[in-house]
Coordinates of C-alpha atoms in Angstrom, one line a residue:
X1353 CA 94.6 134.0 137.5
X1354 CA 96.2 133.1 140.8
X1355 CA 98.4 130.1 141.1
X1356 CA 98.6 126.3 141.3
X1357 CA 96.7 125.2 144.4
X1358 CA 98.3 122.9 147.0
X1359 CA 95.0 122.1 148.7
X1360 CA 92.5 119.3 148.0
X1361 CA 91.5 118.6 144.5
X1362 CA 88.3 120.2 143.4
X1363 CA 85.7 117.5 143.1
X1364 CA 84.3 116.8 139.6
X1365 CA 80.6 117.3 138.9
X1366 CA 78.3 117.9 136.0
X1367 CA 79.0 121.7 136.2
X1368 CA 82.6 121.0 135.5
X1369 CA 81.6 119.7 132.0
X1370 CA 79.2 122.5 131.3
X1371 CA 79.8 124.0 127.8
X1372 CA 81.6 120.9 126.5
X1373 CA 79.3 120.6 123.5
X1374 CA 79.6 124.2 122.5
X1375 CA 83.4 124.0 122.8
X1376 CA 83.5 120.8 120.8
X1377 CA 81.5 122.5 118.0
X1378 CA 83.8 125.5 118.1
X1379 CA 86.9 123.2 117.9
X1380 CA 85.4 121.3 115.0
X1381 CA 84.7 124.5 113.1
X1382 CA 88.2 125.8 113.7
X1383 CA 89.7 122.5 112.6
X1384 CA 87.3 122.0 109.7
X1385 CA 90.3 122.2 107.2
X1386 CA 93.2 120.9 109.2
X1387 CA 91.7 117.7 110.5
X1388 CA 90.2 116.5 107.2
X1389 CA 93.5 117.1 105.4
X1390 CA 95.4 115.1 108.0
X1391 CA 92.9 112.3 108.0
X1392 CA 92.6 112.0 104.2
X1393 CA 96.3 112.4 103.4
X1394 CA 97.5 109.9 106.0
X1395 CA 94.6 107.5 105.6
X1396 CA 94.8 107.4 101.8
X1397 CA 98.6 107.1 101.8
X1398 CA 98.3 103.9 104.0
X1399 CA 95.5 102.4 101.9
X1400 CA 97.2 103.4 98.7
X1401 CA 100.3 101.3 99.4
X1402 CA 98.7 98.1 98.4
X1403 CA 98.8 98.7 94.7
X1404 CA 102.6 99.5 94.5
X1405 CA 103.4 96.5 96.8
X1406 CA 101.3 94.3 94.5
X1407 CA 103.3 95.5 91.5
X1408 CA 106.7 95.2 93.1
X1409 CA 106.1 91.9 94.9
X1410 CA 103.6 90.1 92.8
X1411 CA 104.5 86.5 93.9
X1412 CA 104.5 84.9 97.3
X1413 CA 108.1 83.9 96.8
X1414 CA 109.2 87.5 96.3
X1415 CA 107.3 88.7 99.4
X1416 CA 108.8 85.9 101.5
X1417 CA 112.2 86.7 100.3
X1418 CA 111.7 90.4 101.2
X1419 CA 110.4 89.5 104.7
X1420 CA 113.3 87.2 105.3
X1421 CA 115.9 89.7 104.3
X1422 CA 114.3 92.5 106.3
X1423 CA 114.0 90.4 109.4
X1424 CA 117.6 89.2 109.2
X1425 CA 119.0 92.7 109.3
X1426 CA 119.0 94.8 112.5
X1427 CA 119.3 98.1 110.6
X1428 CA 116.0 97.7 108.8
X1429 CA 114.3 96.3 111.8
X1430 CA 115.3 99.4 113.7
X1431 CA 113.9 101.6 110.9
X1432 CA 110.7 99.9 110.1
X1433 CA 110.3 97.0 112.6
X1434 CA 110.1 93.3 111.8
X1435 CA 107.9 91.9 109.0
X1436 CA 105.3 89.7 110.8
X1437 CA 103.3 88.7 107.7
X1438 CA 104.4 88.3 104.0
X1439 CA 101.0 89.0 102.5
X1440 CA 100.4 92.4 100.8
X1441 CA 98.6 93.6 103.9
X1442 CA 101.4 92.4 106.1
X1443 CA 103.9 94.4 104.0
X1444 CA 101.7 97.5 104.2
X1445 CA 101.6 97.1 108.0
X1446 CA 105.4 96.6 108.2
X1447 CA 106.0 99.8 106.2
X1448 CA 103.3 102.1 107.6
X1449 CA 102.2 101.0 111.1
X1450 CA 105.0 102.8 112.9
X1451 CA 105.1 105.7 110.5
X1452 CA 101.3 106.1 110.6
X1453 CA 101.2 105.9 114.3
X1454 CA 103.8 108.6 114.7
X1455 CA 101.9 110.9 112.3
X1456 CA 98.6 110.2 114.1
X1457 CA 100.4 111.1 117.4
X1458 CA 101.6 114.4 115.9
X1459 CA 98.1 115.2 114.6
X1460 CA 96.6 114.5 118.1
X1461 CA 99.1 116.6 120.0
X1462 CA 98.5 119.5 117.7
X1463 CA 94.7 119.2 118.2
X1464 CA 94.8 118.9 122.0
X1465 CA 97.4 121.7 122.6
X1466 CA 95.6 124.0 120.2
X1467 CA 92.4 123.8 122.1
X1468 CA 93.8 123.8 125.7
X1469 CA 97.1 125.5 126.4
X1470 CA 97.1 127.7 123.3
X1471 CA 93.6 129.0 124.1
X1472 CA 94.8 130.0 127.6
X1473 CA 98.0 131.5 126.2
X1474 CA 96.2 133.8 123.8
X1475 CA 93.6 134.8 126.5
X1476 CA 90.6 133.3 124.6
X1477 CA 90.0 130.7 127.3
X1478 CA 89.6 133.5 129.9
X1479 CA 86.9 135.1 127.8
X1480 CA 85.1 131.8 127.3
X1481 CA 85.3 131.0 131.0
X1482 CA 83.3 134.1 131.7
X1483 CA 80.3 132.2 130.2
X1484 CA 78.9 128.9 131.4
X1485 CA 82.0 126.8 130.8
X1486 CA 83.1 124.2 133.3
X1487 CA 86.6 123.7 134.6
X1488 CA 87.0 120.4 132.7
X1489 CA 85.1 121.4 129.6
X1490 CA 88.1 122.6 127.5
X1491 CA 90.1 119.3 128.1
X1492 CA 86.9 117.3 127.3
X1493 CA 86.3 119.1 124.1
X1494 CA 89.9 118.8 123.0
X1495 CA 89.9 115.0 123.7
X1496 CA 86.6 114.5 121.9
X1497 CA 87.9 116.4 118.9
X1498 CA 91.0 114.2 118.9
X1499 CA 88.8 111.1 119.3
X1500 CA 86.7 112.1 116.3
X1501 CA 89.8 112.7 114.2
X1502 CA 91.5 109.4 115.1
X1503 CA 88.2 107.5 114.6
X1504 CA 87.8 109.0 111.2
X1505 CA 91.5 108.2 110.4
X1506 CA 90.9 104.6 111.5
X1507 CA 87.8 104.4 109.3
X1508 CA 89.5 105.8 106.3
X1509 CA 92.5 103.3 106.6
X1510 CA 90.1 100.4 107.2
X1511 CA 87.7 101.2 104.4
X1512 CA 90.6 101.9 102.0
X1513 CA 92.3 98.6 102.7
X1514 CA 89.1 96.6 102.4
X1515 CA 88.3 98.4 99.1
X1516 CA 91.7 97.4 97.8
X1517 CA 90.9 93.7 98.5
X1518 CA 92.6 93.1 101.9
X1519 CA 91.0 91.0 104.6
X1520 CA 88.6 92.8 106.9
X1521 CA 90.2 91.8 110.2
X1522 CA 93.7 92.9 109.3
X1523 CA 92.4 96.2 107.8
X1524 CA 90.4 96.9 111.0
X1525 CA 93.4 96.0 113.1
X1526 CA 95.8 98.4 111.3
X1527 CA 93.2 101.2 111.4
X1528 CA 92.7 100.8 115.1
X1529 CA 96.4 100.5 115.8
X1530 CA 97.1 103.9 114.1
X1531 CA 94.1 105.6 115.7
X1532 CA 94.8 104.0 119.1
X1533 CA 98.4 105.4 119.1
X1534 CA 97.0 108.8 118.2
X1535 CA 94.6 108.8 121.1
X1536 CA 97.3 107.7 123.5
X1537 CA 99.4 110.8 122.7
X1538 CA 96.2 112.9 122.8
X1539 CA 96.1 111.9 126.5
X1540 CA 99.8 112.7 126.9
X1541 CA 99.2 116.1 125.4
X1542 CA 96.6 116.9 128.0
X1543 CA 99.2 116.3 130.7
X1544 CA 101.8 118.4 128.9
X1545 CA 99.3 121.2 128.6
X1546 CA 98.9 121.4 132.4
X1547 CA 102.7 121.2 133.1
X1548 CA 103.8 124.0 130.8
X1549 CA 102.9 127.7 130.5
X1550 CA 103.2 127.9 126.7
X1551 CA 101.7 126.0 123.8
X1552 CA 105.2 125.7 122.3
X1553 CA 106.6 123.9 125.3
X1554 CA 103.5 121.7 125.6
X1555 CA 104.0 120.6 121.9
X1556 CA 107.7 120.2 122.6
X1557 CA 107.2 117.9 125.6
X1558 CA 104.6 115.8 123.8
X1559 CA 106.8 115.7 120.7
X1560 CA 109.7 114.5 122.9
X1561 CA 107.5 111.7 124.2
X1562 CA 106.7 110.7 120.6
X1563 CA 110.4 110.7 119.8
X1564 CA 111.2 108.6 122.9
X1565 CA 108.5 106.1 121.9
X1566 CA 110.0 105.7 118.4
X1567 CA 113.6 105.3 119.8
X1568 CA 112.4 102.7 122.3
X1569 CA 110.6 100.8 119.5
X1570 CA 113.7 101.0 117.2
X1571 CA 116.0 99.8 120.0
X1572 CA 113.7 97.0 120.9
X1573 CA 113.2 95.8 117.4
X1574 CA 116.9 96.0 116.6
X1575 CA 117.6 93.7 119.6
X1576 CA 114.9 91.2 118.8
X1577 CA 113.4 90.0 115.5
X1578 CA 110.1 88.7 117.0
X1579 CA 109.2 91.8 118.9
X1580 CA 109.7 90.2 122.3
X1581 CA 112.1 92.9 123.6
X1582 CA 110.8 94.8 126.7
X1583 CA 111.9 98.0 125.1
X1584 CA 109.3 97.5 122.3
X1585 CA 106.5 96.9 124.8
X1586 CA 107.4 100.2 126.6
X1587 CA 106.6 102.1 123.4
X1588 CA 103.0 102.9 122.1
X1589 CA 104.5 102.9 118.6
X1590 CA 105.7 99.4 119.2
X1591 CA 102.2 98.4 120.3
X1592 CA 100.8 99.6 116.9
X1593 CA 103.3 97.4 115.1
X1594 CA 102.9 94.4 117.4
X1595 CA 99.1 94.3 117.2
X1596 CA 100.2 92.3 114.1
X1597 CA 97.6 93.2 111.5
X1598 CA 97.3 90.5 108.8
X1599 CA 99.5 88.2 110.8
X1600 CA 97.3 86.7 113.5
X1601 CA 95.9 89.9 115.1
X1602 CA 96.5 90.4 118.8
X1603 CA 93.3 92.3 119.7
X1604 CA 94.2 92.5 123.3
X1605 CA 96.9 95.0 122.4
X1606 CA 94.1 97.5 122.0
X1607 CA 93.6 97.3 125.7
X1608 CA 97.1 98.8 126.2
X1609 CA 96.0 101.8 124.1
X1610 CA 92.7 102.2 126.0
X1611 CA 94.4 101.9 129.4
X1612 CA 97.2 104.3 128.5
X1613 CA 94.8 106.9 127.1
X1614 CA 92.4 106.7 130.0
X1615 CA 95.3 106.9 132.5
X1616 CA 96.9 109.9 130.8
X1617 CA 93.6 111.7 130.4
X1618 CA 92.8 111.2 134.1
X1619 CA 96.2 112.6 135.0
X1620 CA 95.4 115.6 132.8
X1621 CA 92.0 116.1 134.5
X1622 CA 93.5 115.8 138.0
X1623 CA 96.2 118.3 137.2
X1624 CA 93.7 120.8 135.7
X1625 CA 91.8 120.7 138.9
X1626 CA 94.8 122.0 140.8
X1627 CA 95.5 125.1 138.9
X1628 CA 93.9 128.3 137.6
X1629 CA 93.6 129.4 134.0
X1630 CA 96.9 130.6 132.7
X1631 CA 99.0 128.9 135.4
X1632 CA 101.1 125.8 135.1
X1633 CA 103.0 123.3 137.2
X1634 CA 106.3 124.3 135.5
X1635 CA 105.9 128.1 135.4
X1636 CA 108.4 130.3 133.7
X1637 CA 110.9 131.7 136.1
X1638 CA 110.9 135.5 136.6
X1639 CA 113.8 137.1 134.9
X1640 CA 116.3 139.4 136.6
X1641 CA 115.4 143.0 137.3
X1642 CA 117.7 144.2 134.5
X1643 CA 118.1 142.5 131.2
X1644 CA 121.7 141.7 130.1
X1645 CA 123.2 143.5 127.2
X1646 CA 122.6 140.4 124.9
X1647 CA 118.8 141.1 125.2
X1648 CA 119.1 144.7 124.1
X1649 CA 118.4 144.0 120.4
X1650 CA 115.9 142.1 118.3
X1651 CA 118.4 139.3 117.6
X1652 CA 119.1 138.8 121.3
X1653 CA 115.4 138.5 122.0
X1654 CA 115.0 136.0 119.1
X1655 CA 117.9 133.9 120.4
X1656 CA 116.5 133.9 123.9
X1657 CA 113.1 132.7 122.7
X1658 CA 114.5 130.0 120.4
X1659 CA 117.6 128.7 122.0
X1660 CA 116.0 126.0 124.2
X1661 CA 114.2 124.6 121.2
X1662 CA 117.4 124.6 119.2
X1663 CA 119.3 122.9 122.0
X1664 CA 116.7 120.1 122.2
X1665 CA 116.8 119.5 118.5
X1666 CA 120.6 119.4 118.5
X1667 CA 120.7 116.9 121.3
X1668 CA 118.1 114.7 119.7
X1669 CA 119.9 114.8 116.3
X1670 CA 123.2 113.8 118.0
X1671 CA 121.6 110.8 119.6
X1672 CA 119.7 109.8 116.5
X1673 CA 122.9 110.2 114.4
X1674 CA 124.8 108.0 116.8
X1675 CA 122.2 105.3 116.7
X1676 CA 122.0 105.3 112.9
X1677 CA 125.7 105.3 112.6
X1678 CA 126.0 102.4 114.9
X1679 CA 123.9 100.2 112.7
X1680 CA 125.3 101.3 109.3
X1681 CA 128.1 98.7 109.2
X1682 CA 125.4 96.0 109.0
X1683 CA 123.9 97.4 105.9
X1684 CA 125.8 95.1 103.6
X1685 CA 124.1 92.1 105.2
X1686 CA 120.7 93.6 104.4
X1687 CA 120.4 93.2 100.7
X1688 CA 122.1 89.9 99.9
X1689 CA 120.8 88.8 96.6
X1690 CA 117.5 90.7 96.8
X1691 CA 117.7 93.0 93.8
X1692 CA 114.4 94.8 94.6
X1693 CA 115.6 95.8 98.1
X1694 CA 118.9 97.0 96.6
X1695 CA 117.0 99.1 94.1
X1696 CA 115.0 100.7 96.8
X1697 CA 118.1 101.7 98.8
X1698 CA 119.8 103.0 95.7
X1699 CA 116.9 105.3 95.0
X1700 CA 117.1 106.6 98.5
X1701 CA 120.9 106.8 98.8
X1702 CA 122.5 106.4 95.4
X1703 CA 124.3 103.6 93.6
X1704 CA 127.6 103.7 95.3
X1705 CA 129.0 101.1 97.8
X1706 CA 126.2 99.7 100.0
X1707 CA 127.6 101.2 103.3
X1708 CA 127.9 104.6 101.6
X1709 CA 124.3 104.2 100.3
X1710 CA 123.1 103.5 103.8
X1711 CA 125.0 106.5 105.2
X1712 CA 123.6 108.7 102.4
X1713 CA 120.1 107.5 103.2
X1714 CA 120.5 108.3 106.9
X1715 CA 122.0 111.7 106.0
X1716 CA 119.0 112.4 103.8
X1717 CA 116.6 111.4 106.6
X1718 CA 118.4 113.7 109.0
X1719 CA 117.9 116.5 106.4
X1720 CA 114.2 115.8 106.0
X1721 CA 113.5 115.7 109.7
X1722 CA 115.6 118.9 110.2
X1723 CA 113.1 120.6 107.9
X1724 CA 110.5 120.2 110.7
X1725 CA 112.8 122.2 113.0
X1726 CA 113.4 124.9 110.3
X1727 CA 109.7 125.2 109.6
X1728 CA 108.8 125.5 113.2
X1729 CA 111.5 128.1 113.9
X1730 CA 110.2 130.3 111.0
X1731 CA 106.6 130.0 112.0
X1732 CA 107.6 131.2 115.5
X1733 CA 107.2 134.6 113.8
X1734 CA 103.5 133.9 113.3
X1735 CA 103.1 132.8 116.9
X1736 CA 104.7 136.0 118.1
X1737 CA 102.4 138.0 115.9
X1738 CA 99.1 136.3 116.9
X1739 CA 100.1 136.1 120.5
X1740 CA 100.4 139.9 120.6
X1741 CA 104.0 139.7 121.7
X1742 CA 105.4 141.2 118.5
X1743 CA 103.4 144.4 118.9
X1744 CA 105.3 145.8 121.9
X1745 CA 108.6 144.9 120.3
X1746 CA 107.7 146.7 117.1
X1747 CA 106.4 149.7 119.1
X1748 CA 110.1 150.3 120.0
X1749 CA 112.8 151.3 117.7
X1750 CA 112.7 147.9 115.9
X1751 CA 111.5 147.7 112.3
X1752 CA 109.5 144.8 110.9
X1753 CA 112.4 143.6 108.8
X1754 CA 114.9 143.6 111.6
X1755 CA 112.5 141.7 113.9
X1756 CA 111.7 139.1 111.2
X1757 CA 115.3 138.7 110.0
X1758 CA 116.4 138.1 113.6
X1759 CA 114.1 135.1 113.9
X1760 CA 114.9 133.9 110.4
X1761 CA 118.7 134.0 111.2
X1762 CA 118.0 131.7 114.1
X1763 CA 116.0 129.3 111.9
X1764 CA 118.5 129.2 109.0
X1765 CA 121.7 129.1 111.1
X1766 CA 120.1 126.7 113.6
X1767 CA 119.5 124.3 110.7
X1768 CA 123.2 124.1 110.2
X1769 CA 123.8 123.5 113.9
X1770 CA 121.2 120.7 114.0
X1771 CA 122.5 119.0 110.9
X1772 CA 126.1 119.4 112.1
X1773 CA 125.4 117.7 115.4
X1774 CA 123.4 114.9 113.6
X1775 CA 126.3 114.4 111.2
X1776 CA 128.9 114.3 114.0
X1777 CA 126.7 111.7 115.8
X1778 CA 126.4 109.7 112.6
X1779 CA 130.1 109.8 111.9
X1780 CA 131.1 108.9 115.4
X1781 CA 128.6 106.1 115.6
X1782 CA 129.8 104.6 112.4
X1783 CA 133.5 105.2 113.2
X1784 CA 133.1 103.5 116.6
X1785 CA 131.5 100.5 115.0
X1786 CA 134.2 99.9 112.4
X1787 CA 137.1 101.0 114.7
X1788 CA 138.1 104.0 112.5
X1789 CA 136.5 107.2 113.8
X1790 CA 138.6 109.5 111.7
X1791 CA 138.5 107.6 108.4
X1792 CA 135.0 108.8 107.2
X1793 CA 134.4 111.6 109.7
X1794 CA 134.7 114.5 107.2
X1795 CA 132.7 112.8 104.5
X1796 CA 129.8 111.8 106.7
X1797 CA 129.6 115.2 108.4
X1798 CA 129.8 116.8 105.0
X1799 CA 126.9 114.6 103.7
X1800 CA 124.7 115.8 106.6
X1801 CA 125.6 119.5 105.9
X1802 CA 124.9 119.0 102.2
X1803 CA 121.2 118.8 103.2
X1804 CA 121.1 122.4 104.3
X1805 CA 120.1 124.0 100.9
X1806 CA 117.0 121.7 100.6
X1807 CA 116.0 122.5 104.2
X1808 CA 116.4 126.2 103.5
X1809 CA 114.1 126.0 100.5
X1810 CA 111.3 124.8 102.8
X1811 CA 112.2 127.4 105.4
X1812 CA 112.1 130.0 102.7
X1813 CA 108.7 128.9 101.5
X1814 CA 107.5 129.1 105.1
X1815 CA 108.8 132.7 105.3
X1816 CA 107.0 133.5 102.1
X1817 CA 103.7 132.2 103.4
X1818 CA 104.2 134.2 106.7
X1819 CA 104.9 137.4 104.9
X1820 CA 102.5 137.2 102.0
X1821 CA 99.7 134.8 103.1
X1822 CA 99.7 134.9 106.9
X1823 CA 96.4 133.0 107.3
X1824 CA 97.9 130.1 105.3
X1825 CA 101.1 129.8 107.3
X1826 CA 100.1 126.3 108.5
X1827 CA 100.3 125.2 104.9
X1828 CA 104.1 125.3 105.4
X1829 CA 103.7 122.1 107.5
X1830 CA 101.9 120.5 104.6
X1831 CA 104.8 121.3 102.3
X1832 CA 107.3 120.0 104.7
X1833 CA 105.2 116.9 105.4
X1834 CA 104.8 116.2 101.7
X1835 CA 108.6 116.4 101.2
X1836 CA 109.1 114.0 104.1
X1837 CA 106.5 111.6 102.7
X1838 CA 108.0 111.6 99.2
X1839 CA 111.5 110.9 100.6
X1840 CA 110.3 108.3 103.1
X1841 CA 108.0 106.1 101.0
X1842 CA 108.6 107.3 97.5
X1843 CA 111.6 105.0 96.8
X1844 CA 109.7 101.9 98.1
X1845 CA 106.6 102.8 95.9
X1846 CA 108.8 103.4 92.9
X1847 CA 107.0 106.7 92.4
X1848 CA 107.6 108.5 89.0
X1849 CA 110.6 110.8 88.9
X1850 CA 108.5 113.9 88.4
X1851 CA 106.8 113.2 91.7
X1852 CA 110.2 112.6 93.4
X1853 CA 111.4 115.9 91.9
X1854 CA 108.7 117.8 93.8
X1855 CA 110.8 117.4 96.9
X1856 CA 113.9 119.6 97.1
X1857 CA 115.8 116.7 98.7
X1858 CA 115.5 114.7 95.5
X1859 CA 117.8 117.2 93.7
X1860 CA 120.7 116.8 96.1
X1861 CA 123.6 114.4 95.3
X1862 CA 123.8 111.2 97.3
X1863 CA 126.7 111.8 99.7
X1864 CA 129.0 110.3 100.8
X1865 CA 130.2 108.4 97.8
X1866 CA 128.2 110.0 95.1
X1867 CA 129.2 112.5 92.5
X1868 CA 128.6 116.1 93.5
X1869 CA 128.3 119.3 91.4
X1870 CA 127.7 122.8 92.4
X1871 CA 124.6 123.4 90.2
X1872 CA 121.9 121.8 92.4
X1873 CA 123.2 123.5 95.5
X1874 CA 123.2 126.9 93.8
X1875 CA 119.7 126.5 92.4
X1876 CA 118.3 125.4 95.8
X1877 CA 120.0 128.3 97.5
X1878 CA 118.7 130.7 94.9
X1879 CA 115.1 129.4 95.5
X1880 CA 115.5 129.8 99.2
X1881 CA 116.8 133.4 98.9
X1882 CA 114.1 134.5 96.5
X1883 CA 111.2 133.0 98.5
X1884 CA 112.6 134.5 101.7
X1885 CA 113.1 137.9 100.1
X1886 CA 109.5 137.8 98.7
X1887 CA 108.1 137.0 102.1
X1888 CA 110.0 139.9 103.7
X1889 CA 108.9 142.3 101.0
X1890 CA 105.3 141.2 101.5
X1891 CA 105.6 141.6 105.3
X1892 CA 106.5 145.3 105.0
X1893 CA 103.2 145.9 103.1
X1894 CA 100.6 144.0 105.0
X1895 CA 98.7 144.7 108.2
X1896 CA 99.9 142.8 111.2
X1897 CA 97.9 141.2 113.9

């Protein structure tokens, strides 16, 4: 390792790609479980929506009424985008194009960062580079792995929709839209992997880009019902929706994905040519010669490692809460006489007044997304262990429990901070819209904080996996994703109650406006405590490393 070079870029040649095939086979072997799970779960979820939509909206009149009511309301356009076609395929596209595109983007960023920056961070890339491996081979192998994953995802979605009786052109358009968005963010991840010195920051930067794309899409669709807003066209998530599957496909939109992916990948290749292994364009600053007193303990170190992530999530939740609160007052215009839409919202937010139902739905969504923060914060323990950074800490006068509890405290308390900022944003956004900031402030913030026990259950399960089954810690993301999926699409699909009950969020009262008892909170807290304690006990008995 030396540094980032300021001289001319190293010219690319065949030698720079040497070893790409071997690295690709290695990446596919390492991802032989993760990638198929992502592809099958996401692909079959999209394709499986046709049956429930056919059952719920079995006539053209019902579908047209749904499309009209959704397009007439800015709140639902901001959440899901406009409905471009009222066929069954058009409704599936409306519901899943943006959601599927975001999940494909997350899958792609995890693949690319795992096989580029994470390899350098753990030192494995330096070992591999001692063999015949070209400078650009790791990026090429990572992009090819992401390409194969997104191609498989597009094929599963397309084949599933065709099998369910949907037109071929629309099915292919939706599959390519989701896969194309995934590839765009795979290219973005290659750039982030060159800019940062850690895999965690690379994932954070790419994740922030995905979040920005979703916000731009939501703001653009809220402003315009026909998708003509410039903000929508600045977002790759918006491109996925506005390819308009089953509604007069715009095949030229695929060129935007291709151009964006190629441009980002070229930027990643160019940046990689200007640095050595292990270096980055945004290197970590050297610390002071003497550590402050706050870093003298395990908790101080955990806080130092996780505070930036926590700050980013808190700011993001405050902004998202403000946006959702600002559109809550228009919720009463959404339903009109549409009984089915009213029933969907009531399953998500309860049967109270419609504005309260919408606020409860948004509070629930903040809770489900906060589970992603909590899971990531808990799994930071596994990253410290596998990155060999835990070993020197534990070699000092720091026990395993003290080290683990320090990180868990950040994860559990940070959940409260994130949800509190989201709740404040939601309350202020709604209060500013109706001209009464203080009227519902406490109730709305309390509704957001009421999500904490459910988030802690998922964090506790992640802690249990880390302590008892360390090789399966990534399954914690699966549990969190399943809870998110049940809460996001379960009400629209009218899933059976026993399926809804698999998510801890389904057991919480619908606040504000709903009836609340202490029992569900106590049971969820007890589950979180027991699973966390079981994980810590198992951690004391297993080998580390």
